[in-house]
Short mmCIF file of C-alpha atoms and ligand atoms in Angstrom, two decimals:
data_model
loop_
_atom_site.label_atom_id
_atom_site.label_comp_id
_atom_site.label_asym_id
_atom_site.label_seq_id
_atom_site.Cartn_x
_atom_site.Cartn_y
_atom_site.Cartn_z
CA UNK A 286 15.72 14.56 -3.55
CA UNK A 287 12.41 14.71 -1.70
CA UNK A 288 10.93 11.32 -0.83
CA UNK A 289 7.29 10.28 -0.35
CA UNK A 290 7.19 6.64 0.77
CA UNK A 291 3.66 5.58 -0.15
CA UNK A 292 3.80 2.16 1.52
CA UNK A 293 5.06 1.54 5.04
CA UNK A 294 3.43 -0.77 7.55
CA UNK A 295 2.93 1.15 10.76
CA UNK A 296 0.26 -1.03 12.31
CA UNK A 297 -0.85 -2.25 15.74
CA UNK A 298 1.41 -5.30 16.00
CA UNK A 299 -0.37 -6.38 19.17
CA UNK A 300 -3.24 -7.52 16.92
CA UNK A 301 -1.04 -9.76 14.78
CA UNK A 302 -1.65 -13.49 14.95
CA UNK A 303 1.26 -15.20 16.71
CA UNK A 304 2.49 -17.03 13.60
CA UNK A 305 2.42 -13.83 11.52
CA UNK A 306 4.13 -11.86 14.28
CA UNK A 307 6.90 -14.48 14.45
CA UNK A 308 7.44 -13.99 10.70
CA UNK A 309 7.62 -10.19 11.13
CA UNK A 310 10.27 -10.26 13.85
CA UNK A 311 12.37 -13.26 12.76
CA UNK A 312 16.03 -12.32 12.41
CA UNK A 313 15.49 -8.54 12.85
CA UNK A 314 18.33 -6.46 14.19
CA UNK A 315 16.25 -3.25 14.20
CA UNK A 316 13.36 -4.57 16.30
CA UNK A 317 13.87 -1.90 18.92
CA UNK A 318 13.65 0.95 16.38
CA UNK A 319 10.59 -0.64 14.75
CA UNK A 320 8.79 -1.06 18.04
CA UNK A 321 9.53 2.53 19.06
CA UNK A 322 8.12 3.76 15.74
CA UNK A 323 5.00 1.62 16.20
CA UNK A 324 4.52 2.97 19.70
CA UNK A 325 4.62 6.70 18.95
CA UNK A 326 4.59 9.00 15.94
CA UNK A 327 7.43 11.17 17.29
CA UNK A 328 9.76 8.15 17.00
CA UNK A 329 8.59 7.42 13.45
CA UNK A 330 9.01 11.08 12.42
CA UNK A 331 12.55 11.20 13.77
CA UNK A 332 13.31 7.90 12.03
CA UNK A 333 11.93 9.40 8.79
CA UNK A 334 14.13 12.50 9.30
CA UNK A 335 17.12 10.24 9.77
CA UNK A 336 16.17 8.22 6.68
CA UNK A 337 15.53 11.28 4.51
CA UNK A 338 11.82 10.55 4.05
CA UNK A 339 9.53 13.58 4.10
CA UNK A 340 6.09 11.95 3.82
CA UNK A 341 4.80 8.42 4.27
CA UNK A 342 1.53 6.54 3.86
CA UNK A 343 0.81 4.19 6.75
CA UNK A 344 -0.81 1.02 5.47
CA UNK A 345 -3.54 -0.55 7.61
CA UNK A 346 -6.24 -3.00 6.63
CA UNK A 347 -8.84 -5.26 8.20
CA UNK A 348 -7.82 -8.93 7.80
CA UNK A 349 -8.88 -10.87 10.88
CA UNK A 350 -8.59 -14.36 9.39
CA UNK A 351 -5.03 -14.18 8.06
CA UNK A 352 -3.29 -11.31 9.87
CA UNK A 353 -5.43 -10.71 12.95
CA UNK A 354 -6.25 -7.07 12.15
CA UNK A 355 -9.80 -6.06 13.12
CA UNK A 356 -11.69 -2.86 12.18
CA UNK A 357 -10.14 -0.96 15.10
CA UNK A 358 -6.96 -0.56 13.00
CA UNK A 359 -8.71 2.40 11.36
CA UNK A 360 -9.11 4.24 14.67
CA UNK A 361 -5.60 3.24 15.64
CA UNK A 362 -4.02 4.82 12.55
CA UNK A 363 -6.16 7.98 12.53
CA UNK A 364 -5.19 8.54 16.17
CA UNK A 365 -1.55 7.84 15.36
CA UNK A 366 -1.30 10.46 12.58
CA UNK A 367 -3.27 13.16 14.42
CA UNK A 368 -1.38 16.46 14.38
CA UNK A 369 1.11 15.09 11.82
CA UNK A 370 -1.16 14.90 8.78
CA UNK A 371 1.28 17.04 6.77
CA UNK A 372 3.75 14.12 6.79
CA UNK A 373 1.79 11.00 7.74
CA UNK A 374 -1.08 9.73 5.57
CA UNK A 375 -3.48 7.27 7.21
CA UNK A 376 -4.42 4.30 5.04
CA UNK A 377 -7.39 2.25 6.21
CA UNK A 378 -9.89 -0.33 5.11
CA UNK A 379 -13.41 -1.67 5.21
CA UNK A 380 -13.73 -5.43 4.86
CA UNK A 381 -16.94 -6.04 2.89
CA UNK A 382 -17.54 -9.35 4.67
CA UNK A 383 -17.25 -7.82 8.14
CA UNK A 384 -19.70 -4.92 7.87
CA UNK A 385 -23.39 -4.39 7.11
CA UNK A 386 -22.84 -0.98 5.52
CA UNK A 387 -19.67 -1.01 3.38
CA UNK A 388 -20.40 2.30 1.59
CA UNK A 389 -21.38 4.15 4.78
CA UNK A 390 -18.42 2.76 6.69
CA UNK A 391 -16.08 3.88 3.91
CA UNK A 392 -17.47 7.43 3.91
CA UNK A 393 -17.16 7.56 7.70
CA UNK A 394 -13.50 6.50 7.41
CA UNK A 395 -12.84 9.48 5.14
CA UNK A 396 -14.55 11.83 7.61
CA UNK A 397 -12.43 10.34 10.37
CA UNK A 398 -9.18 11.09 8.55
CA UNK A 399 -8.39 8.03 6.44
CA UNK A 400 -6.82 9.40 3.22
CA UNK A 401 -6.47 6.20 1.16
CA UNK A 402 -8.01 2.74 1.21
CA UNK A 403 -6.18 -0.56 1.17
CA UNK A 404 -7.52 -3.73 -0.38
CA UNK A 405 -5.42 -6.85 0.21
CA UNK A 406 -6.95 -9.79 -1.70
CA UNK A 407 -4.59 -12.60 -0.50
CA UNK A 408 -4.94 -11.48 3.15
CA UNK A 409 -8.62 -10.45 3.05
CA UNK A 410 -9.56 -13.57 1.08
CA UNK A 411 -11.53 -12.09 -1.79
CA UNK A 412 -10.69 -11.13 -5.36
CA UNK A 413 -10.41 -7.40 -6.19
CA UNK A 414 -13.44 -7.84 -8.49
CA UNK A 415 -15.48 -10.07 -6.15
CA UNK A 416 -18.39 -7.57 -6.34
CA UNK A 417 -19.20 -9.18 -9.71
CA UNK A 418 -19.82 -12.51 -7.99
CA UNK A 419 -20.66 -12.93 -4.31
CA UNK A 420 -19.51 -9.70 -2.63
CA UNK A 421 -21.66 -6.77 -3.87
CA UNK A 422 -20.59 -4.63 -0.89
CA UNK A 423 -17.12 -4.33 -2.38
CA UNK A 424 -18.58 -2.19 -5.18
CA UNK A 425 -19.95 0.26 -2.57
CA UNK A 426 -16.44 0.66 -1.15
CA UNK A 427 -14.96 1.44 -4.56
CA UNK A 428 -17.86 3.78 -5.36
CA UNK A 429 -17.38 5.75 -2.14
CA UNK A 430 -13.65 6.11 -2.83
CA UNK A 431 -14.34 7.17 -6.42
CA UNK A 432 -16.89 9.79 -5.32
CA UNK A 433 -14.50 11.22 -2.73
CA UNK A 434 -11.50 11.17 -5.07
CA UNK A 435 -9.58 8.92 -2.67
CA UNK A 436 -7.06 6.43 -4.06
CA UNK A 437 -7.29 2.71 -3.39
CA UNK A 438 -4.09 0.72 -2.95
CA UNK A 439 -4.65 -2.87 -4.03
CA UNK A 440 -2.08 -5.50 -3.09
CA UNK A 441 -0.89 -7.48 -6.11
CA UNK A 442 1.62 -10.31 -6.22
CA UNK A 443 2.36 -13.27 -4.02
CA UNK A 444 2.70 -13.15 -0.25
CA UNK A 445 4.37 -15.63 2.08
CA UNK A 446 2.52 -15.00 5.33
CA UNK A 447 0.99 -18.14 6.86
CA UNK A 448 -2.62 -18.55 5.75
CA UNK A 449 -2.44 -16.07 2.83
CA UNK A 450 -4.17 -17.27 -0.35
CA UNK A 451 -2.15 -16.60 -3.46
CA UNK A 452 -4.93 -17.43 -5.86
CA UNK A 453 -5.91 -13.79 -5.19
CA UNK A 454 -2.41 -12.51 -6.04
CA UNK A 455 -2.95 -11.93 -9.78
CA UNK A 456 -3.59 -8.23 -10.65
CA UNK A 457 -5.86 -9.03 -13.65
CA UNK A 458 -9.14 -8.82 -11.65
CA UNK A 459 -8.28 -5.13 -11.07
CA UNK A 460 -8.99 -4.63 -14.78
CA UNK A 461 -12.69 -4.98 -13.92
CA UNK A 462 -12.36 -2.40 -11.14
CA UNK A 463 -10.82 0.16 -13.50
CA UNK A 464 -13.50 -0.51 -16.13
CA UNK A 465 -16.39 -0.29 -13.66
CA UNK A 466 -15.03 2.70 -11.69
CA UNK A 467 -13.30 4.78 -14.37
CA UNK A 468 -12.58 7.79 -12.13
CA UNK A 469 -11.20 5.72 -9.23
CA UNK A 470 -7.47 6.24 -8.62
CA UNK A 471 -5.90 2.82 -8.23
CA UNK A 472 -2.42 1.89 -7.02
CA UNK A 473 -1.21 -1.63 -7.77
CA UNK A 474 0.98 -2.30 -4.75
CA UNK A 475 4.22 -4.18 -5.51
CA UNK A 476 3.46 -4.10 -9.28
CA UNK A 477 2.46 -7.77 -9.24
CA UNK A 478 5.83 -8.88 -7.85
CA UNK A 479 7.39 -11.25 -8.70
CA UNK A 480 5.36 -13.32 -11.21
CA UNK A 481 2.60 -10.94 -12.40
CA UNK A 482 4.61 -7.86 -13.33
CA UNK A 483 3.78 -7.98 -17.04
CA UNK A 484 0.10 -7.98 -16.13
CA UNK A 485 0.56 -4.99 -13.84
CA UNK A 486 2.39 -3.03 -16.55
CA UNK A 487 -0.29 -3.91 -19.10
CA UNK A 488 -3.01 -2.64 -16.75
CA UNK A 489 -1.19 0.63 -16.07
CA UNK A 490 -0.76 1.26 -19.77
CA UNK A 491 -4.40 0.46 -20.42
CA UNK A 492 -6.02 2.52 -17.64
CA UNK A 493 -5.18 6.21 -17.16
CA UNK A 494 -6.05 6.20 -13.43
CA UNK A 495 -3.96 3.14 -12.61
CA UNK A 496 -0.51 3.45 -11.04
CA UNK A 497 2.19 1.15 -9.76
CA UNK A 498 3.44 1.31 -6.18
CA UNK A 499 7.02 0.03 -6.37
CA UNK A 500 7.24 -1.15 -2.77
CA UNK A 501 8.49 -4.59 -1.88
CA UNK A 502 10.67 -4.93 -4.98
CA UNK A 503 14.45 -4.87 -4.34
CA UNK A 504 15.30 -1.45 -5.89
CA UNK A 505 18.54 -2.69 -7.44
CA UNK A 506 16.46 -5.21 -9.39
CA UNK A 507 13.75 -2.77 -10.46
CA UNK A 508 14.99 -2.49 -14.04
CA UNK A 509 15.24 -6.27 -14.34
CA UNK A 510 11.67 -6.61 -13.16
CA UNK A 511 10.37 -3.52 -14.98
CA UNK A 512 12.56 -2.94 -18.05
CA UNK A 513 10.18 -0.22 -19.31
CA UNK A 514 10.18 1.70 -16.03
CA UNK A 515 11.33 4.89 -17.75
CA UNK A 516 8.35 4.77 -20.16
CA UNK A 517 5.91 4.55 -17.27
CA UNK A 518 7.79 6.87 -14.89
CA UNK A 519 4.75 9.20 -14.72
CA UNK A 520 2.68 6.36 -13.29
CA UNK A 521 4.95 4.87 -10.64
CA UNK A 522 5.01 5.80 -6.97
CA UNK A 523 7.83 5.12 -4.56
CA UNK A 524 7.34 2.81 -1.59
CA UNK A 525 9.45 0.49 0.51
CA UNK A 526 7.10 -1.82 2.47
CA UNK A 527 9.20 -1.05 5.59
CA UNK A 528 9.36 -2.79 8.08
CA UNK A 529 8.30 -5.96 6.28
CA UNK A 530 10.80 -8.85 6.32
CA UNK A 531 13.73 -8.31 3.96
CA UNK A 532 13.56 -4.46 3.78
CA UNK A 533 16.90 -3.13 5.08
CA UNK A 534 15.82 0.49 5.63
CA UNK A 535 13.86 3.25 3.93
CA UNK A 536 17.09 5.16 3.21
CA UNK A 537 19.01 2.17 1.82
CA UNK A 538 16.17 1.48 -0.63
CA UNK A 539 16.19 5.10 -1.83
CA UNK A 540 19.97 5.02 -2.26
CA UNK A 541 19.77 1.81 -4.26
CA UNK A 542 17.05 3.35 -6.42
CA UNK A 543 19.08 6.52 -7.02
CA UNK A 544 21.98 4.38 -8.29
CA UNK A 545 19.88 3.04 -11.18
CA UNK A 546 20.58 4.33 -14.72
CA UNK A 547 17.41 6.38 -15.04
CA UNK A 548 17.04 10.09 -15.94
CA UNK A 549 16.97 12.41 -12.92
CA UNK A 550 13.54 13.68 -13.94
CA UNK A 551 12.13 10.14 -13.81
CA UNK A 552 13.65 9.55 -10.37
CA UNK A 553 12.19 12.80 -9.07
CA UNK A 554 8.70 11.94 -10.34
CA UNK A 555 8.82 8.44 -8.86
CA UNK A 556 10.21 9.45 -5.46
CA UNK A 557 8.03 12.51 -4.97
CA UNK A 558 5.95 14.28 -7.60
CA UNK A 559 3.68 11.41 -8.64
CA UNK A 560 2.69 10.65 -5.04
CA UNK A 561 1.95 14.32 -4.37
CA UNK A 562 -0.25 14.41 -7.47
CA UNK A 563 -2.09 11.12 -6.84
CA UNK A 564 -2.31 11.02 -3.06
CA UNK A 565 -2.42 14.77 -2.45
ZN1 ZN B 16 2.86 -4.00 2.15
#
């Protein structure tokens, strides 16, 4: 089966804060392979060939306070994917608190080659609907993405990185985003894992442009976490979160997923067709 992994973290690790970096590399046996893939796209592409992954979206976002990532991650990832845009999709971000022109910056990212946006509330330290309160620039970012037909991946669910704020982990504020930007394509990354999954499923069933990104959930436990996965198979996109801590490999996750008692057609949509439709 063809595989589109819509959530891998190929990022400039040299920007990571030391405590976060320690968390990323603790106990890894594949550090060498990860570092080669971070260093050059040819290594990532051959890893993807080996792992049976045809396309992947490379998650990057600006989160200086918690992760250490500054706005140069956008240039880093567009440079990284150059010449490989058929297989590698650059995901970037504008942090509304670190720019004077959120809408303009977002449009310039799209011109530069960023295909999707990432919003990470617990790492960027604002709620997904903060434009209603004290962060009006966030609305300009969503509006630009909506106008350009570009999806926004919004992190949902708890995160254990030092300094992350889990009061922003609940997906419910994304309800406002879908109401206020009805044409915006939204991916709820990690489907609210592990304590907000019912909320994530509710939102997907309510809003036609909302989707779940299944990354970061142990695939063997997917049906425990999402018992109605088959009913929402049209709205779920495959992802692994590789190389985040605890992810064995992109291939192992796909194999575990394929062993689940789901119809073949549902598996095919989740692993490939939905991502092609939503991400392009
Ligand atoms: Zn992630």
